[in-house]
Amino acid sequence: MQIISKVLISIVTAGTLMATSASFAADTHVRVGYIADYFGTSMVAVAKHLDLFKKNGLDAELKVFTNGPIQIQALGAGSLDYAYIGPGALWLPATGKAKVIAMNALGETDRVISRPEIKTIKDLAGKKIGVPEGTSGDMVLRLALEKNGMSLKDVKMVPMDPSTVVTAFGSGQVDGAGIWYPFVQVIRDHLGDINELAGNADFFPEVSFPSVFVAGNDAVKDAETVDKMIKVIREAIDYRKEHPEESVQITAKFLGVDPAPLLAESKNARILSAEEFDALVKDGSVDKWLDKLASLYEQFGKIKDPQPASEFFLADAYLKAAQ
């Protein structure tokens, strides 16, 4: 009996140790960046609320940033593993600075806005325009100018971060801005009457503005962790599509802000499920969107010789995570 008992104890002990080791091994630490607006935060907010990181074996350290380019810098510096970026920062993956691992939403939040006396894009000639450089607000401004036979040379572009755009617009330091919701709503709430001169929808379907999730070039070497992260993203965006009002409240609580501006922002995008994105990945639509944005940045002189989307979007990894 003593021998049998010892054997049983050994088996139980070994099993416990193996389970404990597996548990520790599963909790992979990842550093995930986000931007403090609805589409920049909702995925991580929902994932945290539903405990999706833990469910998929990840211990997520969440870090807030003001824009996409700064997050790409952090990825390159090794202080961040994954990040959310808007379409205005996609020129960075297109130049090899990161890899796109999943889609987020098709943005329609970007606007070119102006003071009431400025009625058209052409009226911006010679005016000061506040723009977070290298963002989707920058891209929409460039597209709007181009559509009207103009370029940045025809206006006085003033690079500034989003919060500074709000302050500068409110104090009269700039006449217009290339900015996005909820900042547009904040400006409107403070000033009342402003004009929206252009937006993403003006260029659809020739140009689509997907926001995405990216991984650092070092992070993608760990395929298992990338797979776990994509699974988190897929579950979170499905919840967001199926529960839009709850997702706004979850995001507002996460950020500690009034949900009203986030609600306004949430209505300015095409929100798709993971399955809907799967179909668009399979039929080549996503590659076309990414290639189009990269070519536009090349036309704008922002980049030279961008990589094809097939090299910087990990489509196979994204689809594999659905299995």
GROMACS .gro file of C-alpha atoms in nm:
model
  323
    1MET     CA    1   0.000   0.000   0.000
    2GLN     CA    2   0.282   0.238   0.085
    3ILE     CA    3   0.435   0.183  -0.259
    4ILE     CA    4   0.102   0.246  -0.432
    5SER     CA    5   0.045   0.559  -0.221
    6LYS     CA    6   0.388   0.692  -0.307
    7VAL     CA    7   0.325   0.630  -0.676
    8LEU     CA    8  -0.010   0.807  -0.660
    9ILE     CA    9   0.142   1.101  -0.475
   10SER     CA   10   0.417   1.124  -0.735
   11ILE     CA   11   0.164   1.120  -1.019
   12VAL     CA   12  -0.055   1.385  -0.855
   13THR     CA   13   0.246   1.602  -0.773
   14ALA     CA   14   0.384   1.572  -1.126
   15GLY     CA   15   0.044   1.653  -1.272
   16THR     CA   16   0.011   1.958  -1.051
   17LEU     CA   17   0.355   2.081  -1.146
   18MET     CA   18   0.283   2.028  -1.515
   19ALA     CA   19  -0.048   2.216  -1.491
   20THR     CA   20   0.118   2.497  -1.298
   21SER     CA   21   0.401   2.519  -1.551
   22ALA     CA   22   0.154   2.523  -1.841
   23SER     CA   23  -0.044   2.797  -1.669
   24PHE     CA   24   0.264   3.014  -1.623
   25ALA     CA   25   0.381   2.943  -1.978
   26ALA     CA   26   0.042   3.048  -2.119
   27ASP     CA   27   0.047   3.394  -1.960
   28THR     CA   28   0.273   3.561  -2.214
   29HIS     CA   29   0.346   3.924  -2.131
   30VAL     CA   30   0.264   4.163  -2.415
   31ARG     CA   31   0.275   4.544  -2.433
   32VAL     CA   32  -0.017   4.681  -2.632
   33GLY     CA   33  -0.056   5.040  -2.746
   34TYR     CA   34  -0.381   5.227  -2.797
   35ILE     CA   35  -0.502   5.580  -2.877
   36ALA     CA   36  -0.755   5.750  -2.649
   37ASP     CA   37  -1.052   5.772  -2.884
   38TYR     CA   38  -1.328   5.520  -2.957
   39PHE     CA   39  -1.175   5.319  -3.239
   40GLY     CA   40  -0.827   5.353  -3.093
   41THR     CA   41  -0.935   5.214  -2.756
   42SER     CA   42  -1.251   5.005  -2.790
   43MET     CA   43  -1.074   4.681  -2.880
   44VAL     CA   44  -0.846   4.683  -2.575
   45ALA     CA   45  -1.125   4.815  -2.350
   46VAL     CA   46  -1.363   4.537  -2.455
   47ALA     CA   47  -1.086   4.277  -2.435
   48LYS     CA   48  -1.002   4.384  -2.081
   49HIS     CA   49  -1.370   4.399  -1.979
   50LEU     CA   50  -1.434   4.046  -2.111
   51ASP     CA   51  -1.097   3.919  -1.985
   52LEU     CA   52  -1.007   3.810  -2.339
   53PHE     CA   53  -0.633   3.858  -2.289
   54LYS     CA   54  -0.630   3.613  -1.999
   55LYS     CA   55  -0.864   3.378  -2.185
   56ASN     CA   56  -0.611   3.359  -2.469
   57GLY     CA   57  -0.308   3.320  -2.246
   58LEU     CA   58  -0.183   3.678  -2.252
   59ASP     CA   59  -0.082   3.916  -1.975
   60ALA     CA   60  -0.141   4.253  -2.140
   61GLU     CA   61   0.026   4.576  -2.035
   62LEU     CA   62  -0.178   4.854  -2.199
   63LYS     CA   63  -0.008   5.181  -2.294
   64VAL     CA   64  -0.175   5.498  -2.422
   65PHE     CA   65  -0.030   5.706  -2.708
   66THR     CA   66  -0.142   6.017  -2.895
   67ASN     CA   67  -0.094   5.889  -3.251
   68GLY     CA   68   0.016   5.600  -3.469
   69PRO     CA   69   0.365   5.713  -3.574
   70ILE     CA   70   0.475   5.741  -3.210
   71GLN     CA   71   0.359   5.385  -3.150
   72ILE     CA   72   0.555   5.261  -3.451
   73GLN     CA   73   0.862   5.430  -3.303
   74ALA     CA   74   0.796   5.246  -2.976
   75LEU     CA   75   0.766   4.916  -3.164
   76GLY     CA   76   1.101   4.982  -3.329
   77ALA     CA   77   1.262   5.079  -2.999
   78GLY     CA   78   1.146   4.757  -2.836
   79SER     CA   79   0.922   4.923  -2.576
   80LEU     CA   80   0.598   4.802  -2.737
   81ASP     CA   81   0.488   4.476  -2.900
   82TYR     CA   82   0.148   4.552  -3.056
   83ALA     CA   83  -0.035   4.870  -3.145
   84TYR     CA   84  -0.342   5.026  -3.298
   85ILE     CA   85  -0.284   5.271  -3.583
   86GLY     CA   86  -0.516   5.467  -3.807
   87PRO     CA   87  -0.494   5.474  -4.186
   88GLY     CA   88  -0.281   5.786  -4.177
   89ALA     CA   89   0.007   5.590  -4.024
   90LEU     CA   90  -0.008   5.295  -4.264
   91TRP     CA   91   0.283   5.436  -4.461
   92LEU     CA   92   0.505   5.307  -4.180
   93PRO     CA   93   0.420   4.935  -4.221
   94ALA     CA   94   0.440   4.994  -4.597
   95THR     CA   95   0.803   5.095  -4.547
   96GLY     CA   96   0.888   4.792  -4.334
   97LYS     CA   97   0.857   4.947  -3.987
   98ALA     CA   98   0.589   4.701  -3.865
   99LYS     CA   99   0.352   4.426  -3.978
  100VAL     CA  100  -0.026   4.455  -3.999
  101ILE     CA  101  -0.187   4.160  -3.820
  102ALA     CA  102  -0.560   4.247  -3.824
  103MET     CA  103  -0.820   4.497  -3.938
  104ASN     CA  104  -1.012   4.715  -3.693
  105ALA     CA  105  -1.275   4.923  -3.878
  106LEU     CA  106  -1.319   5.126  -4.194
  107GLY     CA  107  -1.282   5.479  -4.070
  108GLU     CA  108  -1.516   5.761  -4.158
  109THR     CA  109  -1.423   5.983  -3.864
  110ASP     CA  110  -1.172   6.213  -4.035
  111ARG     CA  111  -1.271   6.561  -4.139
  112VAL     CA  112  -1.132   6.882  -4.279
  113ILE     CA  113  -1.302   7.151  -4.072
  114SER     CA  114  -1.298   7.530  -4.081
  115ARG     CA  115  -1.433   7.841  -3.921
  116PRO     CA  116  -1.783   7.950  -4.033
  117GLU     CA  117  -1.657   8.215  -4.275
  118ILE     CA  118  -1.458   7.954  -4.471
  119LYS     CA  119  -1.711   7.773  -4.690
  120THR     CA  120  -1.507   7.553  -4.926
  121ILE     CA  121  -1.172   7.379  -4.956
  122LYS     CA  122  -1.061   7.645  -5.204
  123ASP     CA  123  -1.128   7.908  -4.936
  124LEU     CA  124  -0.847   7.751  -4.731
  125ALA     CA  125  -0.587   7.900  -4.967
  126GLY     CA  126  -0.331   8.090  -4.762
  127LYS     CA  127  -0.495   7.988  -4.432
  128LYS     CA  128  -0.335   7.819  -4.131
  129ILE     CA  129  -0.439   7.454  -4.101
  130GLY     CA  130  -0.363   7.256  -3.786
  131VAL     CA  131  -0.282   6.892  -3.862
  132PRO     CA  132  -0.136   6.598  -3.667
  133GLU     CA  133   0.128   6.514  -3.927
  134GLY     CA  134   0.137   6.162  -4.068
  135THR     CA  135  -0.215   6.076  -3.951
  136SER     CA  136  -0.544   6.008  -4.128
  137GLY     CA  137  -0.639   6.373  -4.073
  138ASP     CA  138  -0.329   6.466  -4.272
  139MET     CA  139  -0.429   6.225  -4.549
  140VAL     CA  140  -0.786   6.355  -4.581
  141LEU     CA  141  -0.656   6.712  -4.599
  142ARG     CA  142  -0.414   6.617  -4.877
  143LEU     CA  143  -0.685   6.428  -5.067
  144ALA     CA  144  -0.931   6.716  -5.033
  145LEU     CA  145  -0.676   6.968  -5.157
  146GLU     CA  146  -0.580   6.742  -5.447
  147LYS     CA  147  -0.946   6.695  -5.543
  148ASN     CA  148  -0.977   7.073  -5.564
  149GLY     CA  149  -0.661   7.122  -5.769
  150MET     CA  150  -0.455   7.235  -5.471
  151SER     CA  151  -0.169   7.105  -5.258
  152LEU     CA  152  -0.010   7.172  -4.919
  153LYS     CA  153   0.185   7.453  -5.086
  154ASP     CA  154  -0.140   7.646  -5.117
  155VAL     CA  155  -0.207   7.648  -4.741
  156LYS     CA  156  -0.006   7.708  -4.425
  157MET     CA  157   0.009   7.366  -4.265
  158VAL     CA  158   0.091   7.376  -3.893
  159PRO     CA  159   0.190   7.034  -3.750
  160MET     CA  160   0.052   6.974  -3.399
  161ASP     CA  161  -0.085   6.691  -3.189
  162PRO     CA  162  -0.463   6.635  -3.169
  163SER     CA  163  -0.521   6.804  -2.832
  164THR     CA  164  -0.323   7.108  -2.949
  165VAL     CA  165  -0.543   7.126  -3.261
  166VAL     CA  166  -0.846   7.161  -3.033
  167THR     CA  167  -0.681   7.438  -2.830
  168ALA     CA  168  -0.546   7.619  -3.135
  169PHE     CA  169  -0.880   7.607  -3.315
  170GLY     CA  170  -1.061   7.734  -3.006
  171SER     CA  171  -0.820   8.025  -2.956
  172GLY     CA  172  -0.822   8.127  -3.322
  173GLN     CA  173  -0.459   8.034  -3.389
  174VAL     CA  174  -0.563   7.823  -3.689
  175ASP     CA  175  -0.837   7.871  -3.948
  176GLY     CA  176  -0.895   7.503  -4.022
  177ALA     CA  177  -0.784   7.155  -3.928
  178GLY     CA  178  -0.737   6.802  -4.054
  179ILE     CA  179  -0.870   6.614  -3.753
  180TRP     CA  180  -1.111   6.338  -3.653
  181TYR     CA  181  -1.395   6.255  -3.417
  182PRO     CA  182  -1.424   6.285  -3.119
  183PHE     CA  183  -1.200   6.594  -3.148
  184VAL     CA  184  -1.434   6.742  -3.412
  185GLN     CA  185  -1.723   6.709  -3.168
  186VAL     CA  186  -1.522   6.864  -2.885
  187ILE     CA  187  -1.442   7.165  -3.106
  188ARG     CA  188  -1.807   7.195  -3.211
  189ASP     CA  189  -1.926   7.176  -2.850
  190HIS     CA  190  -1.695   7.464  -2.756
  191LEU     CA  191  -1.738   7.687  -3.061
  192GLY     CA  192  -2.079   7.592  -3.192
  193ASP     CA  193  -2.077   7.664  -3.563
  194ILE     CA  194  -1.797   7.506  -3.767
  195ASN     CA  195  -1.791   7.378  -4.123
  196GLU     CA  196  -1.703   7.024  -4.229
  197LEU     CA  197  -1.545   7.073  -4.571
  198ALA     CA  198  -1.440   6.715  -4.646
  199GLY     CA  199  -1.438   6.366  -4.497
  200ASN     CA  200  -1.346   6.004  -4.567
  201ALA     CA  201  -1.677   5.928  -4.736
  202ASP     CA  202  -1.595   6.179  -5.011
  203PHE     CA  203  -1.327   5.944  -5.144
  204PHE     CA  204  -1.499   5.604  -5.104
  205PRO     CA  205  -1.480   5.349  -5.265
  206GLU     CA  206  -1.165   5.449  -5.455
  207VAL     CA  207  -0.995   5.506  -5.121
  208SER     CA  208  -1.091   5.318  -4.804
  209PHE     CA  209  -0.949   5.409  -4.465
  210PRO     CA  210  -0.896   5.097  -4.253
  211SER     CA  211  -0.758   5.131  -3.904
  212VAL     CA  212  -0.550   4.829  -3.812
  213PHE     CA  213  -0.355   4.646  -3.547
  214VAL     CA  214   0.017   4.603  -3.600
  215ALA     CA  215   0.303   4.408  -3.448
  216GLY     CA  216   0.666   4.503  -3.418
  217ASN     CA  217   0.910   4.325  -3.645
  218ASP     CA  218   1.056   4.144  -3.345
  219ALA     CA  219   0.712   4.051  -3.208
  220VAL     CA  220   0.607   3.874  -3.529
  221LYS     CA  221   0.890   3.626  -3.484
  222ASP     CA  222   0.679   3.469  -3.207
  223ALA     CA  223   0.402   3.319  -3.422
  224GLU     CA  224   0.223   3.159  -3.126
  225THR     CA  225   0.183   3.491  -2.944
  226VAL     CA  226   0.077   3.666  -3.265
  227ASP     CA  227  -0.194   3.402  -3.304
  228LYS     CA  228  -0.315   3.463  -2.948
  229MET     CA  229  -0.323   3.838  -3.005
  230ILE     CA  230  -0.523   3.805  -3.327
  231LYS     CA  231  -0.773   3.580  -3.148
  232VAL     CA  232  -0.821   3.851  -2.884
  233ILE     CA  233  -0.878   4.112  -3.155
  234ARG     CA  234  -1.128   3.895  -3.342
  235GLU     CA  235  -1.337   3.828  -3.031
  236ALA     CA  236  -1.328   4.193  -2.924
  237ILE     CA  237  -1.436   4.338  -3.259
  238ASP     CA  238  -1.717   4.082  -3.285
  239TYR     CA  239  -1.847   4.189  -2.945
  240ARG     CA  240  -1.818   4.555  -3.049
  241LYS     CA  241  -2.027   4.493  -3.362
  242GLU     CA  242  -2.293   4.292  -3.177
  243HIS     CA  243  -2.308   4.526  -2.874
  244PRO     CA  244  -2.244   4.882  -3.000
  245GLU     CA  245  -2.398   5.073  -2.708
  246GLU     CA  246  -2.237   4.855  -2.444
  247SER     CA  247  -1.900   4.890  -2.619
  248VAL     CA  248  -1.923   5.270  -2.603
  249GLN     CA  249  -1.997   5.254  -2.230
  250ILE     CA  250  -1.713   5.005  -2.171
  251THR     CA  251  -1.470   5.228  -2.361
  252ALA     CA  252  -1.584   5.544  -2.182
  253LYS     CA  253  -1.538   5.376  -1.844
  254PHE     CA  254  -1.194   5.249  -1.945
  255LEU     CA  255  -1.087   5.600  -2.051
  256GLY     CA  256  -1.268   5.776  -1.767
  257VAL     CA  257  -1.451   6.012  -2.005
  258ASP     CA  258  -1.803   6.118  -2.100
  259PRO     CA  259  -1.945   5.858  -2.342
  260ALA     CA  260  -2.119   6.120  -2.561
  261PRO     CA  261  -1.817   6.209  -2.781
  262LEU     CA  262  -1.730   5.840  -2.815
  263LEU     CA  263  -2.087   5.763  -2.921
  264ALA     CA  264  -2.061   6.029  -3.192
  265GLU     CA  265  -1.731   5.882  -3.310
  266SER     CA  266  -1.866   5.526  -3.308
  267LYS     CA  267  -2.121   5.618  -3.573
  268ASN     CA  268  -1.856   5.743  -3.813
  269ALA     CA  269  -1.717   5.412  -3.934
  270ARG     CA  270  -1.811   5.093  -4.114
  271ILE     CA  271  -1.792   4.837  -3.836
  272LEU     CA  272  -1.740   4.484  -3.963
  273SER     CA  273  -1.723   4.147  -3.791
  274ALA     CA  274  -1.417   3.924  -3.802
  275GLU     CA  275  -1.600   3.695  -4.046
  276GLU     CA  276  -1.680   3.987  -4.277
  277PHE     CA  277  -1.315   4.090  -4.271
  278ASP     CA  278  -1.221   3.728  -4.347
  279ALA     CA  279  -1.414   3.745  -4.673
  280LEU     CA  280  -1.251   4.075  -4.767
  281VAL     CA  281  -0.906   3.934  -4.693
  282LYS     CA  282  -0.976   3.626  -4.904
  283ASP     CA  283  -1.107   3.819  -5.206
  284GLY     CA  284  -0.809   4.056  -5.205
  285SER     CA  285  -1.000   4.370  -5.103
  286VAL     CA  286  -0.786   4.436  -4.796
  287ASP     CA  287  -0.464   4.413  -4.996
  288LYS     CA  288  -0.611   4.659  -5.247
  289TRP     CA  289  -0.700   4.909  -4.973
  290LEU     CA  290  -0.354   4.891  -4.823
  291ASP     CA  291  -0.181   4.916  -5.160
  292LYS     CA  292  -0.396   5.217  -5.253
  293LEU     CA  293  -0.310   5.405  -4.934
  294ALA     CA  294   0.059   5.326  -4.978
  295SER     CA  295   0.049   5.451  -5.337
  296LEU     CA  296  -0.121   5.772  -5.225
  297TYR     CA  297   0.153   5.837  -4.973
  298GLU     CA  298   0.406   5.774  -5.245
  299GLN     CA  299   0.225   6.029  -5.463
  300PHE     CA  300   0.227   6.276  -5.174
  301GLY     CA  301   0.604   6.235  -5.147
  302LYS     CA  302   0.578   6.082  -4.801
  303ILE     CA  303   0.748   5.753  -4.896
  304LYS     CA  304   0.939   5.595  -5.182
  305ASP     CA  305   0.901   5.241  -5.317
  306PRO     CA  306   0.645   5.109  -5.066
  307GLN     CA  307   0.624   4.737  -5.007
  308PRO     CA  308   0.321   4.555  -5.151
  309ALA     CA  309   0.053   4.472  -4.896
  310SER     CA  310   0.133   4.103  -4.938
  311GLU     CA  311   0.463   4.171  -4.760
  312PHE     CA  312   0.345   4.385  -4.467
  313PHE     CA  313  -0.003   4.240  -4.400
  314LEU     CA  314   0.009   3.894  -4.239
  315ALA     CA  315  -0.307   3.770  -4.409
  316ASP     CA  316  -0.229   3.402  -4.355
  317ALA     CA  317  -0.175   3.453  -3.982
  318TYR     CA  318  -0.499   3.650  -3.958
  319LEU     CA  319  -0.703   3.378  -4.129
  320LYS     CA  320  -0.529   3.099  -3.936
  321ALA     CA  321  -0.645   3.253  -3.607
  322ALA     CA  322  -1.006   3.194  -3.717
  323GLN     CA  323  -0.955   2.818  -3.709
   0.00000   0.00000   0.00000
